[in-house]
Structure formats: C-alpha cells, structure tokens
PDB file of C-alpha atoms in Angstrom:
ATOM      1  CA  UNK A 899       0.000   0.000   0.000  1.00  0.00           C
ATOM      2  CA  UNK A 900       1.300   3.081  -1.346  1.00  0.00           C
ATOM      3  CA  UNK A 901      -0.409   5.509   1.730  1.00  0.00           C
ATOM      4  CA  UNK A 902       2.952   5.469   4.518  1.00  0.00           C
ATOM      5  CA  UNK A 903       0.001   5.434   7.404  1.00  0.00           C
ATOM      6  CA  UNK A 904      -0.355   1.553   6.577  1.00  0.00           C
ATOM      7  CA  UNK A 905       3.280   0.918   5.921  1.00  0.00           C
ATOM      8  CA  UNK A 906       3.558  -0.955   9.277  1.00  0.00           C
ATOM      9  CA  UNK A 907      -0.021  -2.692   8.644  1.00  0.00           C
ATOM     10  CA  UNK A 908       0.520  -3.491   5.233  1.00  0.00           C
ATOM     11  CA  UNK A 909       3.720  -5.013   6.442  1.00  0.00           C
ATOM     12  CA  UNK A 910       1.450  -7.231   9.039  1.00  0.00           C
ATOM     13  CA  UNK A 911      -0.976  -7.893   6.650  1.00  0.00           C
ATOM     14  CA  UNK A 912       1.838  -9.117   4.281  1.00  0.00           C
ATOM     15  CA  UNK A 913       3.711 -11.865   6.993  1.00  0.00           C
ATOM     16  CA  UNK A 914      -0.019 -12.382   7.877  1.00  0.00           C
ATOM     17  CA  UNK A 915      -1.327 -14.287   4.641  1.00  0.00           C
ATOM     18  CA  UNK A 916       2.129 -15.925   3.971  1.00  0.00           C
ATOM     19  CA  UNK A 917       1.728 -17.572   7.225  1.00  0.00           C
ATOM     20  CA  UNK A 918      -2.248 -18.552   6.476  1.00  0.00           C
ATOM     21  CA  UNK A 919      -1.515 -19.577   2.725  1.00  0.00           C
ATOM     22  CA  UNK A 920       1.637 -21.698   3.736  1.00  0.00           C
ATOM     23  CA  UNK A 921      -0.297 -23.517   6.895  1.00  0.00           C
ATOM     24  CA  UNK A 922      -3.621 -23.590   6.366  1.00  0.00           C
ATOM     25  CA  UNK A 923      -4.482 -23.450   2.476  1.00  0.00           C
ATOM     26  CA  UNK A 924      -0.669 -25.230   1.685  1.00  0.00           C
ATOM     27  CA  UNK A 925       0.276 -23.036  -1.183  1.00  0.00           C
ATOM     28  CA  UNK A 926       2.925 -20.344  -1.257  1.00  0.00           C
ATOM     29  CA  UNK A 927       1.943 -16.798  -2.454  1.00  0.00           C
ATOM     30  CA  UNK A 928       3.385 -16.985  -5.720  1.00  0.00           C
ATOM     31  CA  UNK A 929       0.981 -19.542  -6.562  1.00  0.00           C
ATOM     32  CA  UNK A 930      -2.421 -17.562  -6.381  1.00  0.00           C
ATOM     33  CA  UNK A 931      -3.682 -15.048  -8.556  1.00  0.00           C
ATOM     34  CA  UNK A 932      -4.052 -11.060  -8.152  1.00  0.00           C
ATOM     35  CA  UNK A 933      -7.895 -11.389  -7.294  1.00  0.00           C
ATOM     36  CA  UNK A 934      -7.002 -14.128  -5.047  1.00  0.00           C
ATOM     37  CA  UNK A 935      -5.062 -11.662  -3.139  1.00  0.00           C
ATOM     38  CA  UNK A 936      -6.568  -9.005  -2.983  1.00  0.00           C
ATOM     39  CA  UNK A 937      -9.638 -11.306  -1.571  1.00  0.00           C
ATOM     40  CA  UNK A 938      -7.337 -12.469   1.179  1.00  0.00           C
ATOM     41  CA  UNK A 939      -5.634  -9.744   1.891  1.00  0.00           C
ATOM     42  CA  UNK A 940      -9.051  -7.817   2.762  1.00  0.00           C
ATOM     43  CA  UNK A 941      -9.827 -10.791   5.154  1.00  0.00           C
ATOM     44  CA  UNK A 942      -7.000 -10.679   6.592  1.00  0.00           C
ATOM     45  CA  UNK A 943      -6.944  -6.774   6.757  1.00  0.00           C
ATOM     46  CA  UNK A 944     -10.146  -6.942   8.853  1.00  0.00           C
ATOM     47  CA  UNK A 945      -9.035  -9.991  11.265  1.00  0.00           C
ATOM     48  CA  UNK A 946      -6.357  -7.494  11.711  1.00  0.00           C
ATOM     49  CA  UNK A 947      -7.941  -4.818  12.703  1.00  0.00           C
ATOM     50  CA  UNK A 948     -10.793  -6.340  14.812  1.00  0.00           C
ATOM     51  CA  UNK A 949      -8.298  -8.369  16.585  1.00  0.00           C
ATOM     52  CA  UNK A 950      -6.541  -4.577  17.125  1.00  0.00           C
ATOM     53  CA  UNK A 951      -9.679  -2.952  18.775  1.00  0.00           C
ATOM     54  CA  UNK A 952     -10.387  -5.826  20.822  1.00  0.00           C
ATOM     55  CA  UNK A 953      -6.761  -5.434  22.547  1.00  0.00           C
ATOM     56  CA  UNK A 954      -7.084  -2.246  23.382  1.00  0.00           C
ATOM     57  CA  UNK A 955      -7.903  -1.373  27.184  1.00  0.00           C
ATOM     58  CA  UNK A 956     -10.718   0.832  27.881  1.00  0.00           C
ATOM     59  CA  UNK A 957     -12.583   2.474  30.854  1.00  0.00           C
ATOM     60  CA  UNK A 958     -15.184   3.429  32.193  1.00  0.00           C
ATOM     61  CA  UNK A 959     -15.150   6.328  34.970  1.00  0.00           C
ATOM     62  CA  UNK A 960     -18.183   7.013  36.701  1.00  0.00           C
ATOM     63  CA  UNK A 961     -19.026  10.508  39.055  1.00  0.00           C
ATOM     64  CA  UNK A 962     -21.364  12.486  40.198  1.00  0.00           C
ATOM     65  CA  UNK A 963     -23.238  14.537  37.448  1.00  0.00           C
ATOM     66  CA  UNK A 964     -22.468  17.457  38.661  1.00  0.00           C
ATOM     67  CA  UNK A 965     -18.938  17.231  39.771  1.00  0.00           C
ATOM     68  CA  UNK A 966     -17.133  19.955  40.874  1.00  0.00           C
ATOM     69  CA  UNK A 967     -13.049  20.996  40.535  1.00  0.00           C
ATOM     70  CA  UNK A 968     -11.978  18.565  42.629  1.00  0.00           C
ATOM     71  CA  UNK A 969     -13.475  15.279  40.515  1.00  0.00           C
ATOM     72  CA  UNK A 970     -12.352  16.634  37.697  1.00  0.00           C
ATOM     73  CA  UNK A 971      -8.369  17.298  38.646  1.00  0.00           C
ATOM     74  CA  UNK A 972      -8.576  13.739  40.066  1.00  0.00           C
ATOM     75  CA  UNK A 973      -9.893  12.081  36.594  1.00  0.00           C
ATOM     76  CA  UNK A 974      -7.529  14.298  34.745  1.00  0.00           C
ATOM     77  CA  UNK A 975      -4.559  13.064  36.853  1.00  0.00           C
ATOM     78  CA  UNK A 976      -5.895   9.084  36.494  1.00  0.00           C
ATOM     79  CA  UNK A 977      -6.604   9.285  32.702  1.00  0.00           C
ATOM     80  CA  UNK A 978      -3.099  11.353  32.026  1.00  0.00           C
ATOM     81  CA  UNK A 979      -1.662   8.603  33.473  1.00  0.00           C
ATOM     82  CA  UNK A 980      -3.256   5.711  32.236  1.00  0.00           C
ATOM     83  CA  UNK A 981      -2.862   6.924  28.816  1.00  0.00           C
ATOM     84  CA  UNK A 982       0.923   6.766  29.613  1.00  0.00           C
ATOM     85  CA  UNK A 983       0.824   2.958  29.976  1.00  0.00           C
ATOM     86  CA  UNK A 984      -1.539   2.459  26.773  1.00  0.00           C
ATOM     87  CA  UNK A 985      -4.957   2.537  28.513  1.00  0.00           C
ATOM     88  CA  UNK A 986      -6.430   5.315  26.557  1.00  0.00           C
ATOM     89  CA  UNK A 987     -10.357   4.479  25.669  1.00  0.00           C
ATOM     90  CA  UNK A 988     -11.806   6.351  28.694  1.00  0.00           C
ATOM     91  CA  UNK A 989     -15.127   7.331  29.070  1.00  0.00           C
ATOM     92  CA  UNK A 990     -16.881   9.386  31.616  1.00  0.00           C
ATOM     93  CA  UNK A 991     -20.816   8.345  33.268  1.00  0.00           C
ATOM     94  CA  UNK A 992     -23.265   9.328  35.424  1.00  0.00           C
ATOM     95  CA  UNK A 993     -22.510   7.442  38.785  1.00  0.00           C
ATOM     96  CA  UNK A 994     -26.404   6.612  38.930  1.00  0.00           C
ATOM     97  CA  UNK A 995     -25.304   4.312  35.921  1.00  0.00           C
ATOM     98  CA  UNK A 996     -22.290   2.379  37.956  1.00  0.00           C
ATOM     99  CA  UNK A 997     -23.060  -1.132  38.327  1.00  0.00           C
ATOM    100  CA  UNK A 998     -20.061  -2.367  39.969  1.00  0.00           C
ATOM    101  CA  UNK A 999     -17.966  -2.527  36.713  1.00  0.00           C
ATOM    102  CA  UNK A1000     -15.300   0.441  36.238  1.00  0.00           C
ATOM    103  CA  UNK A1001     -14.068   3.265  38.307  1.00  0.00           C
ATOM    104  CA  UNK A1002     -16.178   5.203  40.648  1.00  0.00           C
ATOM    105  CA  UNK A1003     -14.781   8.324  41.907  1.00  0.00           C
ATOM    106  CA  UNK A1004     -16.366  10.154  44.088  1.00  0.00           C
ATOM    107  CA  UNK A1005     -16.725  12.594  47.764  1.00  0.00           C
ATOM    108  CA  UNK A1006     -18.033   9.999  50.470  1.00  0.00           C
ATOM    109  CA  UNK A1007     -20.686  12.222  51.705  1.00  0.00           C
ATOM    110  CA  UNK A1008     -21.542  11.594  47.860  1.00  0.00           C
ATOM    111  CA  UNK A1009     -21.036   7.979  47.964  1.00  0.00           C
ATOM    112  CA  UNK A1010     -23.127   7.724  51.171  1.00  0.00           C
ATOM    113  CA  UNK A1011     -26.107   9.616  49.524  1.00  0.00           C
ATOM    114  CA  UNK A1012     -25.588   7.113  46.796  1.00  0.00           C
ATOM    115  CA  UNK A1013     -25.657   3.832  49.228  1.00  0.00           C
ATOM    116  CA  UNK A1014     -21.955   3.189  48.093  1.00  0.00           C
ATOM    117  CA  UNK A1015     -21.038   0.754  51.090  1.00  0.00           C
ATOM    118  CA  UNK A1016     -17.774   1.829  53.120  1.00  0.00           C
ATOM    119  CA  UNK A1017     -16.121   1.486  56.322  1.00  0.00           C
ATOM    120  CA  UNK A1018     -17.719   3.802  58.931  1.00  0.00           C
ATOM    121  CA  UNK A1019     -14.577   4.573  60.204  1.00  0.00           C
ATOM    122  CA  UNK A1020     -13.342   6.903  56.829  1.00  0.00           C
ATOM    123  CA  UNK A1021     -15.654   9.209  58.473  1.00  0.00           C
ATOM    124  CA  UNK A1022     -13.142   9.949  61.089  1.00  0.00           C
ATOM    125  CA  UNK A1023     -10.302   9.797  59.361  1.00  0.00           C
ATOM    126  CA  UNK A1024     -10.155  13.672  58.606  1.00  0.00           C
ATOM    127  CA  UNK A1025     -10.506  15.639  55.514  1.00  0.00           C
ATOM    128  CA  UNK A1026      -7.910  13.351  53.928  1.00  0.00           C
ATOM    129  CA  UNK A1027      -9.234  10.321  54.549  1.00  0.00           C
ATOM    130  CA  UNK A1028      -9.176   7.658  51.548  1.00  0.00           C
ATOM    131  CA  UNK A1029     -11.212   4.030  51.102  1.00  0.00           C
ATOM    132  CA  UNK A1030      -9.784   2.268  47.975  1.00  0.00           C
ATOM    133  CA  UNK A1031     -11.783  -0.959  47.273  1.00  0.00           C
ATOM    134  CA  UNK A1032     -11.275  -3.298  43.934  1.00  0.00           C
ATOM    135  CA  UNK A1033     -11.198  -6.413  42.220  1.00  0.00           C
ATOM    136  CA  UNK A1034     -10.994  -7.692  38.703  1.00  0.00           C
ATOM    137  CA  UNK A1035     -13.211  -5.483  37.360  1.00  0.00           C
ATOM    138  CA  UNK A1036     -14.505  -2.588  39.603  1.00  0.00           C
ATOM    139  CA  UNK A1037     -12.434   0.218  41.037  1.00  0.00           C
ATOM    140  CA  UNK A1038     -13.920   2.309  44.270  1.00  0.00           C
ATOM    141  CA  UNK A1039     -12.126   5.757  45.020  1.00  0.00           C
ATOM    142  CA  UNK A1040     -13.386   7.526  48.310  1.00  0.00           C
ATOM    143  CA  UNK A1041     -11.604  10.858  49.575  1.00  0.00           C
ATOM    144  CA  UNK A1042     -13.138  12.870  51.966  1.00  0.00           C
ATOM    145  CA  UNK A1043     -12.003  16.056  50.272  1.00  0.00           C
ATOM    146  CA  UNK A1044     -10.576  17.686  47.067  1.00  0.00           C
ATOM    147  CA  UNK A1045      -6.878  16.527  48.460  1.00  0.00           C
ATOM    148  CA  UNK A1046      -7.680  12.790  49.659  1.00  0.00           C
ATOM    149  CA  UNK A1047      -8.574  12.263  45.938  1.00  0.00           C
ATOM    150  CA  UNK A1048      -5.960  13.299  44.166  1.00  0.00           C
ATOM    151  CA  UNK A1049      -3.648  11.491  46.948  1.00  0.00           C
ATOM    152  CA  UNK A1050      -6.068   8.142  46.598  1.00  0.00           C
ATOM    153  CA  UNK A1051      -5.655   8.547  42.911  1.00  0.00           C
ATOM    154  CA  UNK A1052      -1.718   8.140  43.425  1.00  0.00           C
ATOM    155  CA  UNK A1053      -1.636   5.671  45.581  1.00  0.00           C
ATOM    156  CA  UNK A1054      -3.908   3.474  43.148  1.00  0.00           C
ATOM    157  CA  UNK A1055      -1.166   4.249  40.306  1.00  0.00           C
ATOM    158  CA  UNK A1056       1.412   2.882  42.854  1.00  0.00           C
ATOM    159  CA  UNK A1057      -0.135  -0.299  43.369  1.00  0.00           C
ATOM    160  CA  UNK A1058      -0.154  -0.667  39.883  1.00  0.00           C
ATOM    161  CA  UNK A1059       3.432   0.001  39.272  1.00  0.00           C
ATOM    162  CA  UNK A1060       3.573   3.610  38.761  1.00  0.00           C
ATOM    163  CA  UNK A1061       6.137   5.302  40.943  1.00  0.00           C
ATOM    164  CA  UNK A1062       7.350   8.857  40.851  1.00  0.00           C
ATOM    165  CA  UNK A1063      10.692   9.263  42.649  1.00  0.00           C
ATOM    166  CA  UNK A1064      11.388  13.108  42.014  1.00  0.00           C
ATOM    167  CA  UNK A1065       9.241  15.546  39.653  1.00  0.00           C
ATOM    168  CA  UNK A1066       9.822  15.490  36.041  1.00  0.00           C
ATOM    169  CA  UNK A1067       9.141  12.127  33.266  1.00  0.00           C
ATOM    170  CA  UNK A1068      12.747  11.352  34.003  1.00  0.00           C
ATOM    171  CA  UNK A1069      11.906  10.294  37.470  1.00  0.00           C
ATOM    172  CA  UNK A1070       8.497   8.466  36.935  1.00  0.00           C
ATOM    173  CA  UNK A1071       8.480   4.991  36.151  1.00  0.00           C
ATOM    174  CA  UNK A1072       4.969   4.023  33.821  1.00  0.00           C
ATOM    175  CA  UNK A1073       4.151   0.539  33.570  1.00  0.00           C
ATOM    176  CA  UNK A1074       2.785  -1.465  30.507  1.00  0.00           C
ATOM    177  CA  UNK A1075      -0.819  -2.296  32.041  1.00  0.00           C
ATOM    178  CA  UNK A1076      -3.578  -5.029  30.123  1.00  0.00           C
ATOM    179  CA  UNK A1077      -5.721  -4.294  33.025  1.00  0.00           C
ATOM    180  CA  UNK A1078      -6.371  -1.328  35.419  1.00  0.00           C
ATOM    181  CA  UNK A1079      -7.954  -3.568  37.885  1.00  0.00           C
ATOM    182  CA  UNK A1080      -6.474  -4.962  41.001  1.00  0.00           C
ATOM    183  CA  UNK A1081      -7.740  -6.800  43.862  1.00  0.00           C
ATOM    184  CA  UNK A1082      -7.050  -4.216  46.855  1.00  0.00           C
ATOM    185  CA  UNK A1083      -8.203  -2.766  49.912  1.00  0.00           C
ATOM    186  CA  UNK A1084      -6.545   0.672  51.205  1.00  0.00           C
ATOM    187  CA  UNK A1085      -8.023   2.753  54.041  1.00  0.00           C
ATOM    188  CA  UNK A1086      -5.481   5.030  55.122  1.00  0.00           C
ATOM    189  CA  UNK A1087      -5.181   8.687  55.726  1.00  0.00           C
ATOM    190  CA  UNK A1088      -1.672  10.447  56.654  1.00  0.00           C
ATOM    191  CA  UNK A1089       0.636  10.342  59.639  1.00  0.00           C
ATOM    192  CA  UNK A1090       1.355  13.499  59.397  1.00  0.00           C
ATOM    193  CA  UNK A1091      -1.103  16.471  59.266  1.00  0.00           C
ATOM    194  CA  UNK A1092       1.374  18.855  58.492  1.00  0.00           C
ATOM    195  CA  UNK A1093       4.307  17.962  55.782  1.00  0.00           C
ATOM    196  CA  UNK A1094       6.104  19.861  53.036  1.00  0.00           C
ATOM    197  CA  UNK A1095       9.429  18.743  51.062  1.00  0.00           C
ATOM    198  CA  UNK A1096      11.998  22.179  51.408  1.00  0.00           C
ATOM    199  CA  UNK A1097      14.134  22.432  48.606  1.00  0.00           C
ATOM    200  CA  UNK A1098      17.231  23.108  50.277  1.00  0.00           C
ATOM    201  CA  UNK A1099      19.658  23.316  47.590  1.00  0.00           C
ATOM    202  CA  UNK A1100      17.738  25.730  45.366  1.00  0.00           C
ATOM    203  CA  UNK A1101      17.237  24.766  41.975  1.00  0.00           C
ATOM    204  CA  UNK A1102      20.612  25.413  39.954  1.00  0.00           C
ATOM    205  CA  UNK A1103      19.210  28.588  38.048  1.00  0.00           C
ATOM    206  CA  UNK A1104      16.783  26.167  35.865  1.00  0.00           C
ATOM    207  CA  UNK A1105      13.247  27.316  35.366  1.00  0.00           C
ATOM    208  CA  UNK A1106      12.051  23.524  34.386  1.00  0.00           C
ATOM    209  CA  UNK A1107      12.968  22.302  37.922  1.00  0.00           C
ATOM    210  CA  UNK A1108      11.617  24.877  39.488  1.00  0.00           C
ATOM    211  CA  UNK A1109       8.165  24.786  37.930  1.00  0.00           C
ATOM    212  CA  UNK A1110       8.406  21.061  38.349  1.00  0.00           C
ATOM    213  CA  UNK A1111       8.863  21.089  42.228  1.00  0.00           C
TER     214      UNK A1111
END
C-alpha cells in the first residue's frame, strides 16, 4: 500500500497471509492469482484490525453529574496517566449508571447519599481520609475532600506500578498495564497532618525544575 500510514499494517498484513496460505491453504503466495489476493488480503486486513480494537484497554469512569473541581483534577490526573501505559479508551458516566464494573470516583458524603457501602470509620479519618476498594473489574475511590482524591488517585497508580521518585518524566516509572484492575483494599489517611518537602539546595538557576517542584 502506497499511503505510509499503513506501511507498518501493510507489512502485518503481508507476513499475515504468507503464514495462512503456507499452513492452512498449503500453497505459497506466488501460486495464487491477483484477485485471489486481494480477496485475502481484505480478510485478513479486517481480522487485523478487529483483533486490534479488541486489545485495546478501555474504561469506564463514573461521578457524580455534577462534579465539581476537585473530581475533575482527580480524573484528569488518572486518565493522564493511564494513557501513559496504553490505557487510553476512557469514558466518563453518570454514577447513577455504575453497576459495579469500572471506576467510581467520588466525595463519600456523595457515595453515602448514593448507598456506596464503606467502612464507617473513613468518616473519622479527617478531611484526607481515603477508602480504595477493587477487584478484577470494579475500582472504588473515596476521599473525603478535594486533596484525599488526588492522593487516593496516586496511591492506586502505585499499586499498579507507577512510581514517581522526584518531579519530572525522568523520574516516573509508567508501567505497561492489560488491566487497570487490582484486587485491593486501602483505608489510610496520613501520619502526618502537616508535611512539606523544602528544597534546600535551590534549583541550579533552571526554570524547568523549578516549575516542576
């Protein structure tokens, strides 16, 4: 194909039918006409490309309809990241609509208006308080405030091999993921109330480090 956006596909397509003429129809390439394969080339073309779509990881992401600043840093954060490690169908629904299959995200007086079951003792955890809960194919996300989720959106990207030693790409480490979902538990909130990382050696005249830290 003479169009360079199927160069690698054509390529594919190509090792593709040599392997299905040689093994299953027992006949090299050279011994089947130009309408011949063209036919089996535009089989193969679409078991190609259906086998593509199905391989890709999507996700479903489920909040309140009206969500305010705080939902919507947190989903930015989780789907910037995902995206990194090649999970990039995401989709965004009405949390009315979650039927314990994808992400919910959500405030926990929210999730206790909604009946979402959680341990009664988030309540006291403070305005950072998180409740992570998930299996094989539901994710819940609890903060009691605007910081808890972002933080319990973190922690979830940790447990599934994200880590992020120092500001900046060079430092993060972005696993190849199949699957988003993880059997775990997590209700934590922080030891300390009060922390902050000083920056004691400046940052060597760069404006980049700076407006990473």
């Amino acid at each position: 194909i003479s169009n360079p956006r199927f160069t690698g596909l054509s390529t594919r397509v190509y090792h593709w039918l040599r392997f299905y003429c040689r093994v299953f129809l027992q006949k090299p390439l050279k011994h089947f006409t130009i309408r011949q394969l063209k036919n089996l080339f535009l089989v193969a073309l679409v078991i190609l490309m259906s086998t593509k779509m199905k391989g890709q990881p999507g996700v479903s992401i489920y909040i309140r309809s009206q969500a305010d600043d705080s939902i919507s840093t947190a989903i930015k954060t989780l789907s910037e990241e995902l995206k990194k490690a090649g999970i990039d169908k995401i989709s965004i629904h009405n949390a009315s609509s979650y039927t314990n299959s994808g992400i919910l995200l959500l405030h926990t007086p929210s999730a206790e208006a909604g009946k979402i079951s959680f341990p009664v003792k988030l309540k006291s955890f403070g305005p950072e308080g998180i409740y992570i809960k998930g299996d094989n194919q539901s994710l819940i996300i609890l903060g009691n405030s605007k910081l808890a989720l972002q933080e319990a959106v973190f922690i979830y990207l940790e447990h599934l091999g994200f880590s992020y030693l120092l500001p900046g790409e060079h430092w993060q480490n972005v696993p190849k993921l199949t699957s988003l979902y993880k059997p775990v538990s997590i209700l934590t909130k922080p030891d300390y109330e009060y922390r902050w990382i000083a920056n004691g050696h400046g940052y060597f005249n760069s404006a980049k480090i700076e407006k990473e830290f």
